[in-house]
CSV table of N, CA and C in Angstrom, one decimal:
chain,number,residue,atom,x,y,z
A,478,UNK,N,-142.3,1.2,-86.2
A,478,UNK,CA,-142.2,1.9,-84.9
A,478,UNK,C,-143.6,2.3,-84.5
A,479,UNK,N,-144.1,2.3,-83.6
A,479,UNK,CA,-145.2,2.6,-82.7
A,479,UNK,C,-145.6,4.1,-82.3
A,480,UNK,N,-146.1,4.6,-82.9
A,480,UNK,CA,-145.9,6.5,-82.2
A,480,UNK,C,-146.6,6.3,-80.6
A,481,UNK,N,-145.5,7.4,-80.1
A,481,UNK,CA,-145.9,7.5,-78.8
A,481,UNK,C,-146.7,8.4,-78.5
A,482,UNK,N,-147.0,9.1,-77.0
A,482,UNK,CA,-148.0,9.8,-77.2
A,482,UNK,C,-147.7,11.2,-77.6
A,483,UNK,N,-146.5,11.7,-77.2
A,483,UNK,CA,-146.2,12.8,-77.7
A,483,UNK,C,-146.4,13.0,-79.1
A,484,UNK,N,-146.3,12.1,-80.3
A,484,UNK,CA,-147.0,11.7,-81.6
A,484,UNK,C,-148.1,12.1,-81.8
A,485,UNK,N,-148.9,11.1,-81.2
A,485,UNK,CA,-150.6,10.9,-81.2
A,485,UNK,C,-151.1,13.0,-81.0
A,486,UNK,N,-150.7,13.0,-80.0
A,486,UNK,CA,-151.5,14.6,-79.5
A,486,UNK,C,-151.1,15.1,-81.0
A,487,UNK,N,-150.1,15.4,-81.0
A,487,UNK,CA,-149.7,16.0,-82.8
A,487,UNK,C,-150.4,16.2,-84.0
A,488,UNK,N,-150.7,14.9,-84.2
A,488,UNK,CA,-150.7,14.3,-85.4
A,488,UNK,C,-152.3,14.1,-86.0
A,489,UNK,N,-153.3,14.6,-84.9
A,489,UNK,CA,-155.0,14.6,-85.8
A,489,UNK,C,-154.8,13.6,-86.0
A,490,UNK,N,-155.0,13.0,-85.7
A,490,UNK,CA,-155.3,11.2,-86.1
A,490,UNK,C,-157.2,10.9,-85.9
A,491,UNK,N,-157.4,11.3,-84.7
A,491,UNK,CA,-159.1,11.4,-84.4
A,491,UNK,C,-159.7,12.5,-83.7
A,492,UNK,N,-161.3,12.5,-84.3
A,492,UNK,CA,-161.8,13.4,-83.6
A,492,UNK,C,-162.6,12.9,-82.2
A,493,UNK,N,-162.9,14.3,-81.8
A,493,UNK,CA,-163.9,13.4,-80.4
A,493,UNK,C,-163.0,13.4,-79.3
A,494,UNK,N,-162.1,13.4,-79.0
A,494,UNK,CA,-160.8,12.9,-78.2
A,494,UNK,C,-161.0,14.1,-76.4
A,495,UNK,N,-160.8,13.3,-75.4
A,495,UNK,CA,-160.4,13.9,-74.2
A,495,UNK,C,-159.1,13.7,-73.8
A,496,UNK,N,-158.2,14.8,-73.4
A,496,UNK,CA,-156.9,14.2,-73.0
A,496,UNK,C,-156.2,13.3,-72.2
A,497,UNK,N,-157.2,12.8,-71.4
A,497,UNK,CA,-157.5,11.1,-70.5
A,497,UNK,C,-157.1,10.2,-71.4
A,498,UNK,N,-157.5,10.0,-73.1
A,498,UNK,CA,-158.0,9.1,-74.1
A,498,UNK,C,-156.1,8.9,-74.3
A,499,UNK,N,-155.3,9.6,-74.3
A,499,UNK,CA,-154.2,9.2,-74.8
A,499,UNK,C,-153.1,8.7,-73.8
A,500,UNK,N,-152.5,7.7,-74.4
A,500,UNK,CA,-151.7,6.5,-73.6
A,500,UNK,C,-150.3,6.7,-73.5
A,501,UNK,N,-149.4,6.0,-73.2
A,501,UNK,CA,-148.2,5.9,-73.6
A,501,UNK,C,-147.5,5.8,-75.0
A,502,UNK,N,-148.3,4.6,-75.3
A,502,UNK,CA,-148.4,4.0,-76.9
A,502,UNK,C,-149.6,3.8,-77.7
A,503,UNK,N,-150.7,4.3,-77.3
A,503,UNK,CA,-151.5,5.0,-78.0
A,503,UNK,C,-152.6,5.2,-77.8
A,504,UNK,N,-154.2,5.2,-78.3
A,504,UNK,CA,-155.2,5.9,-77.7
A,504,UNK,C,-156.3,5.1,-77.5
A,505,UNK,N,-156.8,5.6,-76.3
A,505,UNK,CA,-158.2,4.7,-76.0
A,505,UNK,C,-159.7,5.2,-76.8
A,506,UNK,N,-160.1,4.2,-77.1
A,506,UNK,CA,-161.1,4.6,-77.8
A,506,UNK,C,-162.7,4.0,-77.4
A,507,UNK,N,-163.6,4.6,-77.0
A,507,UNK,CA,-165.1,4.5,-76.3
A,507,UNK,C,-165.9,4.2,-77.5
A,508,UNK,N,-166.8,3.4,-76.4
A,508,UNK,CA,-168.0,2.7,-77.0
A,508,UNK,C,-169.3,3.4,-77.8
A,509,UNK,N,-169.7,4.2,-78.7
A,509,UNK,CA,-170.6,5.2,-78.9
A,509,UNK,C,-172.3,4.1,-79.1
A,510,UNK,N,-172.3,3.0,-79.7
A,510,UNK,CA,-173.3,2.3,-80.0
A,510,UNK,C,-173.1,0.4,-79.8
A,511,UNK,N,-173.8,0.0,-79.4
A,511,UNK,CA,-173.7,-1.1,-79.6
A,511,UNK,C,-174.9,-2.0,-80.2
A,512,UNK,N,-174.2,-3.5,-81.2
A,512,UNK,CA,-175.9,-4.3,-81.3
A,512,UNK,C,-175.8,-5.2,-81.4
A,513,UNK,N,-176.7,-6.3,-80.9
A,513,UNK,CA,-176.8,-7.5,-81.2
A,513,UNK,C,-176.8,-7.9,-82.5
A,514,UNK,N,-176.5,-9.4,-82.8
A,514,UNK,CA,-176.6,-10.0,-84.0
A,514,UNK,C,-177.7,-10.5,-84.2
A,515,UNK,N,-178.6,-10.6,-85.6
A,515,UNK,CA,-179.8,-11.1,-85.6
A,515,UNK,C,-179.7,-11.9,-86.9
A,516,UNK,N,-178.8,-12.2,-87.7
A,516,UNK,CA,-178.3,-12.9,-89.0
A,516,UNK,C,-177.2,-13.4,-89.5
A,517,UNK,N,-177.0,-14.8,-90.0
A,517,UNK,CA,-175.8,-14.6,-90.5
A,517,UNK,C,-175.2,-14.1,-91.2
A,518,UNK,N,-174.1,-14.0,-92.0
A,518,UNK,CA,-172.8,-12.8,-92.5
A,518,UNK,C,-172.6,-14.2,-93.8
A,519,UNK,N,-172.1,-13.5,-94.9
A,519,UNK,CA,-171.3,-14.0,-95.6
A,519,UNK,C,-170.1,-13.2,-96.5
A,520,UNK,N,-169.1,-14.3,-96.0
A,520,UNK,CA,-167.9,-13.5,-97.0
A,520,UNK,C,-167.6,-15.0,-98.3
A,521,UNK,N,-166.8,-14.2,-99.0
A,521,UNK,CA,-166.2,-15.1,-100.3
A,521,UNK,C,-165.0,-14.1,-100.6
A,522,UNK,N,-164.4,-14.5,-101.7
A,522,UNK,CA,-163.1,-13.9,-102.1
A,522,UNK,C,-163.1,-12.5,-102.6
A,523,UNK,N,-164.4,-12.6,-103.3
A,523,UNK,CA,-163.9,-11.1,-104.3
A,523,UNK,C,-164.7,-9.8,-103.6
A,524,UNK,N,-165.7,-10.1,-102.7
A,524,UNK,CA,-166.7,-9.6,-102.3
A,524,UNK,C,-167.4,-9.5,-103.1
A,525,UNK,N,-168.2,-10.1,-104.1
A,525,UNK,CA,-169.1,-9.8,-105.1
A,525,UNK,C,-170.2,-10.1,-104.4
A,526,UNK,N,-170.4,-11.5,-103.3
A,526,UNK,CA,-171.5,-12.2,-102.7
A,526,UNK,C,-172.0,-11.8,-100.9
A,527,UNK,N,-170.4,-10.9,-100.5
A,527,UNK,CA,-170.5,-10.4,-99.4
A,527,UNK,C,-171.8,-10.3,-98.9
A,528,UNK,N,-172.3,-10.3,-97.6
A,528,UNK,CA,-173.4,-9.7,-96.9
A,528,UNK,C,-173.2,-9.6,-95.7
A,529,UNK,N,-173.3,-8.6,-95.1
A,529,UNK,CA,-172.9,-7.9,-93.9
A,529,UNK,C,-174.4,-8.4,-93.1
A,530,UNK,N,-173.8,-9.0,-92.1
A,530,UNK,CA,-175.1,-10.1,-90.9
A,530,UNK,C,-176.3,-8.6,-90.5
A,531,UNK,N,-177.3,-8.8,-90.4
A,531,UNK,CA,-178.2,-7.5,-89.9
A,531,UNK,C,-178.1,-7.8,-88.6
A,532,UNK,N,-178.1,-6.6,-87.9
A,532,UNK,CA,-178.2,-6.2,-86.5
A,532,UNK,C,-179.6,-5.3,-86.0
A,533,UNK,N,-179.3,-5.4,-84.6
A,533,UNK,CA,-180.6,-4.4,-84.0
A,533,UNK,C,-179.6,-3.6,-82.4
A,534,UNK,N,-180.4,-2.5,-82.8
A,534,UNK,CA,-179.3,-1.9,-81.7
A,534,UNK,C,-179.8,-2.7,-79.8
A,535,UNK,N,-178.7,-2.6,-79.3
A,535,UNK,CA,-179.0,-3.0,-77.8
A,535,UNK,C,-179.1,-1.6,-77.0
A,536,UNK,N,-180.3,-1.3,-76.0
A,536,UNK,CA,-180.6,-0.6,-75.7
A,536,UNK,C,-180.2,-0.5,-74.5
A,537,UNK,N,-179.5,0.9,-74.2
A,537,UNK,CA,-178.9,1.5,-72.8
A,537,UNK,C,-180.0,1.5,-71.8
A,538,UNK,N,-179.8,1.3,-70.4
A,538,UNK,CA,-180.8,1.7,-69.0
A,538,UNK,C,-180.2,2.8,-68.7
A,539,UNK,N,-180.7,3.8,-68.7
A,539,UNK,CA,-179.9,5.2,-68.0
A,539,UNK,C,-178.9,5.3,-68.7
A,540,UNK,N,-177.4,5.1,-68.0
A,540,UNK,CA,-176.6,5.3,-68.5
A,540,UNK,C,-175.7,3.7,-68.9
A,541,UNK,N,-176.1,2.7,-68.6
A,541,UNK,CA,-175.4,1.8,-69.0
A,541,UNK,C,-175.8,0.7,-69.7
A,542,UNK,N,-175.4,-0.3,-69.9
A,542,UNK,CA,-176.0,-1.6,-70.8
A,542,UNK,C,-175.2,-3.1,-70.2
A,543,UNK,N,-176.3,-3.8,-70.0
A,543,UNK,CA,-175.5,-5.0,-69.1
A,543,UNK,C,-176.0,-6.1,-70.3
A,544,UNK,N,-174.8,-7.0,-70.7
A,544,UNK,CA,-174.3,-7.9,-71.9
A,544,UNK,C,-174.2,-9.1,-71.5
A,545,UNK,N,-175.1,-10.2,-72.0
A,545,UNK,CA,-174.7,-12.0,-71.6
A,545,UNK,C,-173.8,-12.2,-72.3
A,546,UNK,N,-173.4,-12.8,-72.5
A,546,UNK,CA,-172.0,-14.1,-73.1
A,546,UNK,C,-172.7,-13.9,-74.6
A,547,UNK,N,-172.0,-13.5,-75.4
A,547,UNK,CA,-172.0,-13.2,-77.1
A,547,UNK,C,-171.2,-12.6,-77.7
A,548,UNK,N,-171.7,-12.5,-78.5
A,548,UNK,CA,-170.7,-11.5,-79.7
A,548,UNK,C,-171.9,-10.2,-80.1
A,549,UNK,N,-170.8,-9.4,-80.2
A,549,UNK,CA,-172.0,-8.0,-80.3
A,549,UNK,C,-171.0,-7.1,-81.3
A,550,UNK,N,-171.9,-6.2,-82.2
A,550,UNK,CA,-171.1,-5.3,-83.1
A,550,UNK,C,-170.8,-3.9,-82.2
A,551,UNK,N,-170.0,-3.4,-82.4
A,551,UNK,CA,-169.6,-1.7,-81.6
A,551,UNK,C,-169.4,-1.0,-82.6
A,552,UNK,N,-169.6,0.2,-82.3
A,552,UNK,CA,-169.1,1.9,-83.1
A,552,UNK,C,-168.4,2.2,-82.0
A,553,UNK,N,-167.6,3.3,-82.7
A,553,UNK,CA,-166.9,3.4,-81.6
A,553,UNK,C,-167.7,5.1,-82.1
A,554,UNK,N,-166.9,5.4,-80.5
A,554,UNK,CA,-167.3,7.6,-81.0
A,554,UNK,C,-166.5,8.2,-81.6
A,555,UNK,N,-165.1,8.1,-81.6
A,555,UNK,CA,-164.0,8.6,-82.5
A,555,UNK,C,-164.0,8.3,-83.9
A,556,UNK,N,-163.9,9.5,-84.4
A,556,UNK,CA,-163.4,9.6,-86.2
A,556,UNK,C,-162.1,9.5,-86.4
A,557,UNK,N,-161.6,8.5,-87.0
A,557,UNK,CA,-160.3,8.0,-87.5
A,557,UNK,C,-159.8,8.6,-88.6
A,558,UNK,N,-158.8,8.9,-89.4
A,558,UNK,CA,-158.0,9.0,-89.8
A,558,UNK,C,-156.7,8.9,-90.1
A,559,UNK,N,-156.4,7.4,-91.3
A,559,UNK,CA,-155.3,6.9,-91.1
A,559,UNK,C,-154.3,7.7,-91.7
A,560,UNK,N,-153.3,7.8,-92.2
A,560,UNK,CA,-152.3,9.1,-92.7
A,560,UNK,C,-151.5,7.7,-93.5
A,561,UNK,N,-150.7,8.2,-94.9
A,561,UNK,CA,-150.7,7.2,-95.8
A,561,UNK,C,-149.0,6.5,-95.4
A,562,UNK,N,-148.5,6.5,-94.1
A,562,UNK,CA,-147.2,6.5,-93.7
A,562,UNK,C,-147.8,5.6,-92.5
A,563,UNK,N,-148.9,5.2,-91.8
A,563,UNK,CA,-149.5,4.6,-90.8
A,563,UNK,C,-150.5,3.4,-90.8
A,564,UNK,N,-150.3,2.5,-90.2
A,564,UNK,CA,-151.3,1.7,-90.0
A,564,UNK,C,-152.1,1.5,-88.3
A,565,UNK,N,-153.1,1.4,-88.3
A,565,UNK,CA,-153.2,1.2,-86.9
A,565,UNK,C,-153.8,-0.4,-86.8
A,566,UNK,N,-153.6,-0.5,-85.5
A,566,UNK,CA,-154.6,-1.7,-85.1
A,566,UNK,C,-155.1,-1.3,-83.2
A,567,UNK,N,-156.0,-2.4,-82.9
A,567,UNK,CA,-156.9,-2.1,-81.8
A,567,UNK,C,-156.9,-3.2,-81.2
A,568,UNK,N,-156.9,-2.9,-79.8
A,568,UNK,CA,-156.5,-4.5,-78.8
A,568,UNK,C,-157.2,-3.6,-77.6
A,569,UNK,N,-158.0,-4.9,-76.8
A,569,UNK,CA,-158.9,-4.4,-75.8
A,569,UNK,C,-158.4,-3.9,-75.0
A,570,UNK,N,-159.0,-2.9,-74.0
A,570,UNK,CA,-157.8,-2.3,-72.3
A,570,UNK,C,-158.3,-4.0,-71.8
A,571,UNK,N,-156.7,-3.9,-71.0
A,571,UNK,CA,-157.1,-4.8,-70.0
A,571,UNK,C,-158.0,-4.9,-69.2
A,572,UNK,N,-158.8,-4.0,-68.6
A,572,UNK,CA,-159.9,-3.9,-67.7
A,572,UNK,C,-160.8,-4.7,-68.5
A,573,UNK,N,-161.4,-4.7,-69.4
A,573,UNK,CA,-162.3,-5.6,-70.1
A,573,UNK,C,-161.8,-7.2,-70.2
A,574,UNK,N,-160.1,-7.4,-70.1
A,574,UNK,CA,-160.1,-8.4,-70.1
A,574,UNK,C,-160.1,-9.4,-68.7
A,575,UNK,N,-159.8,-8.5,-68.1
A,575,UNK,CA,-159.6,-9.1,-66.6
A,575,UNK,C,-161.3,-9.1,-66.3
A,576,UNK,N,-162.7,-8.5,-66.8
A,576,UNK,CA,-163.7,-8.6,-66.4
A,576,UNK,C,-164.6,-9.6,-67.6
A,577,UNK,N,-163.6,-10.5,-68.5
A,577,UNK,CA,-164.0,-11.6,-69.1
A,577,UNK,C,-164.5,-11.4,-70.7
A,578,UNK,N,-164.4,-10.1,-71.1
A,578,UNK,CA,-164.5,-9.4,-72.5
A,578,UNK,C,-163.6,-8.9,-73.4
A,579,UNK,N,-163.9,-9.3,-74.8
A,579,UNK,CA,-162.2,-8.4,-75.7
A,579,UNK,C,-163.2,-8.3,-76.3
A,580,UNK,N,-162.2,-7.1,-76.9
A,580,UNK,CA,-162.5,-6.7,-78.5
A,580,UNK,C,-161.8,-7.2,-79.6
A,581,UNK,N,-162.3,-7.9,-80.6
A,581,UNK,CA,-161.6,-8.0,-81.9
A,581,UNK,C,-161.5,-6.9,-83.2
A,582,UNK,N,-160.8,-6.3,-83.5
A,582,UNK,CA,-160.4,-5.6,-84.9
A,582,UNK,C,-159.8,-6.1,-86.0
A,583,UNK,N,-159.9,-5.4,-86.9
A,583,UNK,CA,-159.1,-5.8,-87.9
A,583,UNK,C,-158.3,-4.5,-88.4
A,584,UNK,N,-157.1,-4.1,-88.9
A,584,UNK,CA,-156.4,-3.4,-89.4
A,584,UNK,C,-157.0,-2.8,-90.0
A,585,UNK,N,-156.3,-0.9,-89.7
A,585,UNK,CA,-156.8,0.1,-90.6
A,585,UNK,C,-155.4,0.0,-91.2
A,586,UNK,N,-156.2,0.2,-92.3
A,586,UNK,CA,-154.9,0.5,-93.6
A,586,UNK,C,-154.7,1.9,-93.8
A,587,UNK,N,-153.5,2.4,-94.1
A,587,UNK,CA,-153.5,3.6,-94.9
A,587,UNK,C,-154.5,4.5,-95.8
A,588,UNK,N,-155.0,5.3,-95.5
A,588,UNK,CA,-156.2,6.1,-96.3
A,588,UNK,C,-157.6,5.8,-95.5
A,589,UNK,N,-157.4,5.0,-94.8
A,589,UNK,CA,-159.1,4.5,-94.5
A,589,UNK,C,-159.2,6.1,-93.0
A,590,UNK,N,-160.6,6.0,-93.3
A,590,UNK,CA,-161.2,7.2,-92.1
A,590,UNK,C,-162.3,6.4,-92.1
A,591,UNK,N,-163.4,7.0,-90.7
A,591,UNK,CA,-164.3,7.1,-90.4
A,591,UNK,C,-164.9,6.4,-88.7
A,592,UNK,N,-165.9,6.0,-88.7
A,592,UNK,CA,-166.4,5.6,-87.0
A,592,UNK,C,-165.8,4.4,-87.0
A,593,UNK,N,-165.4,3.6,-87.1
A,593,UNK,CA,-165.2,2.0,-87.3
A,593,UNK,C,-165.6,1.4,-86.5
A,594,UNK,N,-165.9,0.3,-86.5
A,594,UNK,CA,-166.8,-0.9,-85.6
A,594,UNK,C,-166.2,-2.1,-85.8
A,595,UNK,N,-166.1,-2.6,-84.4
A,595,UNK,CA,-165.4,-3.7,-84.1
A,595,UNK,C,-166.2,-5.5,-83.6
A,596,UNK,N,-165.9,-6.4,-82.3
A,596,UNK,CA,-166.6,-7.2,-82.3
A,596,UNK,C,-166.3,-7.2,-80.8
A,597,UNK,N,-167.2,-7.4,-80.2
A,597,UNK,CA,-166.9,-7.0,-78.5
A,597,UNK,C,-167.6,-8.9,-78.0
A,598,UNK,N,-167.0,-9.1,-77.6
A,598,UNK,CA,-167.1,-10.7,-77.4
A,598,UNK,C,-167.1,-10.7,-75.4
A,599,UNK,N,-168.1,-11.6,-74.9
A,599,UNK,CA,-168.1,-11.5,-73.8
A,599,UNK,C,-168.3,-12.9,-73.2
A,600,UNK,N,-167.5,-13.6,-72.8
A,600,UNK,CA,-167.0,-15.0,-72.7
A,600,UNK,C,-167.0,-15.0,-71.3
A,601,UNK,N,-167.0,-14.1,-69.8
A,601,UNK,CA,-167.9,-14.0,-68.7
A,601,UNK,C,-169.2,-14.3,-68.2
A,602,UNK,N,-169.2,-15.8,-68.0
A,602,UNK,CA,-170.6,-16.4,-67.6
A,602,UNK,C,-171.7,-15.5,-67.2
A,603,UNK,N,-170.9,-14.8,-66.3
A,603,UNK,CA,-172.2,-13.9,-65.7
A,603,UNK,C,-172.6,-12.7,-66.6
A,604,UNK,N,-171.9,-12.1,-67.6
A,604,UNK,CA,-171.9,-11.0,-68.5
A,604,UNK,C,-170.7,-10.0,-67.8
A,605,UNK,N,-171.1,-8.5,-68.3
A,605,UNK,CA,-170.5,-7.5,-68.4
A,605,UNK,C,-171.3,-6.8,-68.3
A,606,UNK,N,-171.0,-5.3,-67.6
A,606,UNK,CA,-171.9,-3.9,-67.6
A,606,UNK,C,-171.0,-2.9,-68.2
A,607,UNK,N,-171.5,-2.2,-69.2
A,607,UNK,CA,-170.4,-1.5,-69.4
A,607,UNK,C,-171.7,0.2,-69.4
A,608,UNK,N,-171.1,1.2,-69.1
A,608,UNK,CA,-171.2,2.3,-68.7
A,608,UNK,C,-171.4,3.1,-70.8
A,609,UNK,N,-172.1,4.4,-70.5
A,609,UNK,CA,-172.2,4.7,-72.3
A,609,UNK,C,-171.0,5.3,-72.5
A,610,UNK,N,-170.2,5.3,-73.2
A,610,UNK,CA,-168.9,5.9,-73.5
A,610,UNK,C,-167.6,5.2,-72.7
A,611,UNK,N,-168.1,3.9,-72.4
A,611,UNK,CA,-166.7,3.4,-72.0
A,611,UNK,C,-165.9,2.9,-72.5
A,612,UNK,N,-164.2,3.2,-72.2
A,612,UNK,CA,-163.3,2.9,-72.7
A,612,UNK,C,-162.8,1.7,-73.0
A,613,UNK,N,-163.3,1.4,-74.1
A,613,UNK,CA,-163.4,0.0,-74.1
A,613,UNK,C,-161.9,-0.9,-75.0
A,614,UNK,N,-161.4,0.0,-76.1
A,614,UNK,CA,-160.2,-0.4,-76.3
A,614,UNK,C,-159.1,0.6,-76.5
A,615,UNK,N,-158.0,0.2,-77.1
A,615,UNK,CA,-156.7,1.1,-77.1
A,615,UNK,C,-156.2,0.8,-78.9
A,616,UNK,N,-156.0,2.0,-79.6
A,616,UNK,CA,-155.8,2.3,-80.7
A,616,UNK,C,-154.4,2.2,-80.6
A,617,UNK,N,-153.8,1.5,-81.3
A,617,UNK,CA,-152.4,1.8,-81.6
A,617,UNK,C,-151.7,1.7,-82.6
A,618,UNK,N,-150.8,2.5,-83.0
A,618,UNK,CA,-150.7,3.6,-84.6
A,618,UNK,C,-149.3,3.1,-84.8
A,619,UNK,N,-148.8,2.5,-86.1
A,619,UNK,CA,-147.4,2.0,-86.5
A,619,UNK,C,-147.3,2.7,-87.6
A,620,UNK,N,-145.9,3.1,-87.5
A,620,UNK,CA,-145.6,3.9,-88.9
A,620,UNK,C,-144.8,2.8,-89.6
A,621,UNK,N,-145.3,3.2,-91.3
A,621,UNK,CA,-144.6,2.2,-91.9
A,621,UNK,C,-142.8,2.4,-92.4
A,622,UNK,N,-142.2,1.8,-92.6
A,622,UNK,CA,-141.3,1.9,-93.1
A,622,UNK,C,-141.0,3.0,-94.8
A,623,UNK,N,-142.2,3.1,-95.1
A,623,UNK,CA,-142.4,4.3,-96.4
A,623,UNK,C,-144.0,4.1,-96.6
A,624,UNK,N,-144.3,5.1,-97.3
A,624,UNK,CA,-145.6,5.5,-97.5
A,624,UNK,C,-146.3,4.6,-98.6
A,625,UNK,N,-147.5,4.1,-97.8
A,625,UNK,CA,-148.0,3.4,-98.7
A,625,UNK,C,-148.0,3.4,-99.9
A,626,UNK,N,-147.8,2.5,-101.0
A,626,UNK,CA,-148.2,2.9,-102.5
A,626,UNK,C,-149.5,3.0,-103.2
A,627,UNK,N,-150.8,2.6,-101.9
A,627,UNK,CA,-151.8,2.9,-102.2
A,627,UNK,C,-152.6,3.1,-101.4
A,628,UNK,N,-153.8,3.5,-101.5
A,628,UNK,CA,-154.6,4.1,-100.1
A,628,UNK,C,-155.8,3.4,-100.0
A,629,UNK,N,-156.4,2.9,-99.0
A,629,UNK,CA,-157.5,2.1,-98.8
A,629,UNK,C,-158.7,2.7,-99.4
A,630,UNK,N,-159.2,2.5,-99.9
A,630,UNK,CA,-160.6,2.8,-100.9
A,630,UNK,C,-162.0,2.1,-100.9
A,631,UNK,N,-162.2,1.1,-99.9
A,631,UNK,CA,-163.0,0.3,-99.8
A,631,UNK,C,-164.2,0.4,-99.2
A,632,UNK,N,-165.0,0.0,-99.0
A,632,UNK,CA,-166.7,-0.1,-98.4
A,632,UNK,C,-166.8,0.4,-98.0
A,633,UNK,N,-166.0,0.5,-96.5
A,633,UNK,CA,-166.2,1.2,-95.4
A,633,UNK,C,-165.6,2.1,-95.2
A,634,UNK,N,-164.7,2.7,-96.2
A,634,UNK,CA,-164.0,4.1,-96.0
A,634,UNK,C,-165.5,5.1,-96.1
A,635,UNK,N,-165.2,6.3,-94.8
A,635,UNK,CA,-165.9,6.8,-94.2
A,635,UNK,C,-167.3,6.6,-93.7
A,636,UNK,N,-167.1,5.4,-93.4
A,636,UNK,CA,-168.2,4.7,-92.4
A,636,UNK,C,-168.7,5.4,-91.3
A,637,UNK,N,-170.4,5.5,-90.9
A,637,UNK,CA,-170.8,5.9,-89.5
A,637,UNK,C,-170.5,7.5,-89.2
A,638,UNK,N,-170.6,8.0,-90.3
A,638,UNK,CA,-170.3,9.6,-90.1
A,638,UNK,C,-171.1,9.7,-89.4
């Protein structure tokens, strides 16, 4: 099941929040940083050889930042908090898609908190402008069928404090 928004307000799920930020089916979440890629990334199975690609931040004009056609890493401004009965995932607002940009995520599991950072892909020839704190995707929170039997514990639990 999907919590609605009557849920979401409830439930502390993040911090940071304006009450604009909450949806029908669940919450929008703004851009706090963004950065280019300057290396490649490796993964393998166990993570033993992992390396997370180096970045350099992209720098705002005033208040906004205009993006060519790439892949770029994001923080977002909200502090997460998954609850051990929940999973979330993150799918771009349509505004970004109708202006040629998504966001990719990957699943928060159960127990994971912190800023999380996603992959903001801009496949519009001409680019994208996006404003500092824009609403760039929508959080949406599924409750599981029973409580996890175990809680995310991994690298990035409490990331980007």
């Amino acid at each position: 099941m999907i919590l609605p928004k009557q849920h979401l307000e409830a439930a502390n799920l993040m911090d940071n929040l304006h009450s604009s930020q909450f949806q029908p089916a669940g919450i929008d979440i703004t851009m706090k940083e963004i950065y280019r890629f300057k290396s490649a990334g490796l993964i393998d199975f166990d993570n033993k050889e992992r390396k997370i690609s180096d970045v350099e931040p992209v720098d705002f004009e005033s208040d906004r930042v205009s993006l060519k056609p790439g892949a770029y890493k994001v923080i977002f401004n909200e502090y997460v908090r998954i609850p051990k009965n929940v999973a979330g995932i993150c799918l771009p607002r349509s505004s970004m898609l109708r202006c040629g940009a998504t966001l990719e995520c990957a699943v928060w599991d159960p127990g994971y908190e912190g800023r999380s950072e996603a992959l903001l892909v801009v496949r519009n020839e001409h680019g994208i402008i996006l404003k500092r704190n824009a609403k760039i995707g929508q959080m949406v929170f599924i409750r599981l069928s029973e409580d996890a039997s175990s809680l995310y514990e991994g690298k990035y639990k409490g990331e980007n404090r």
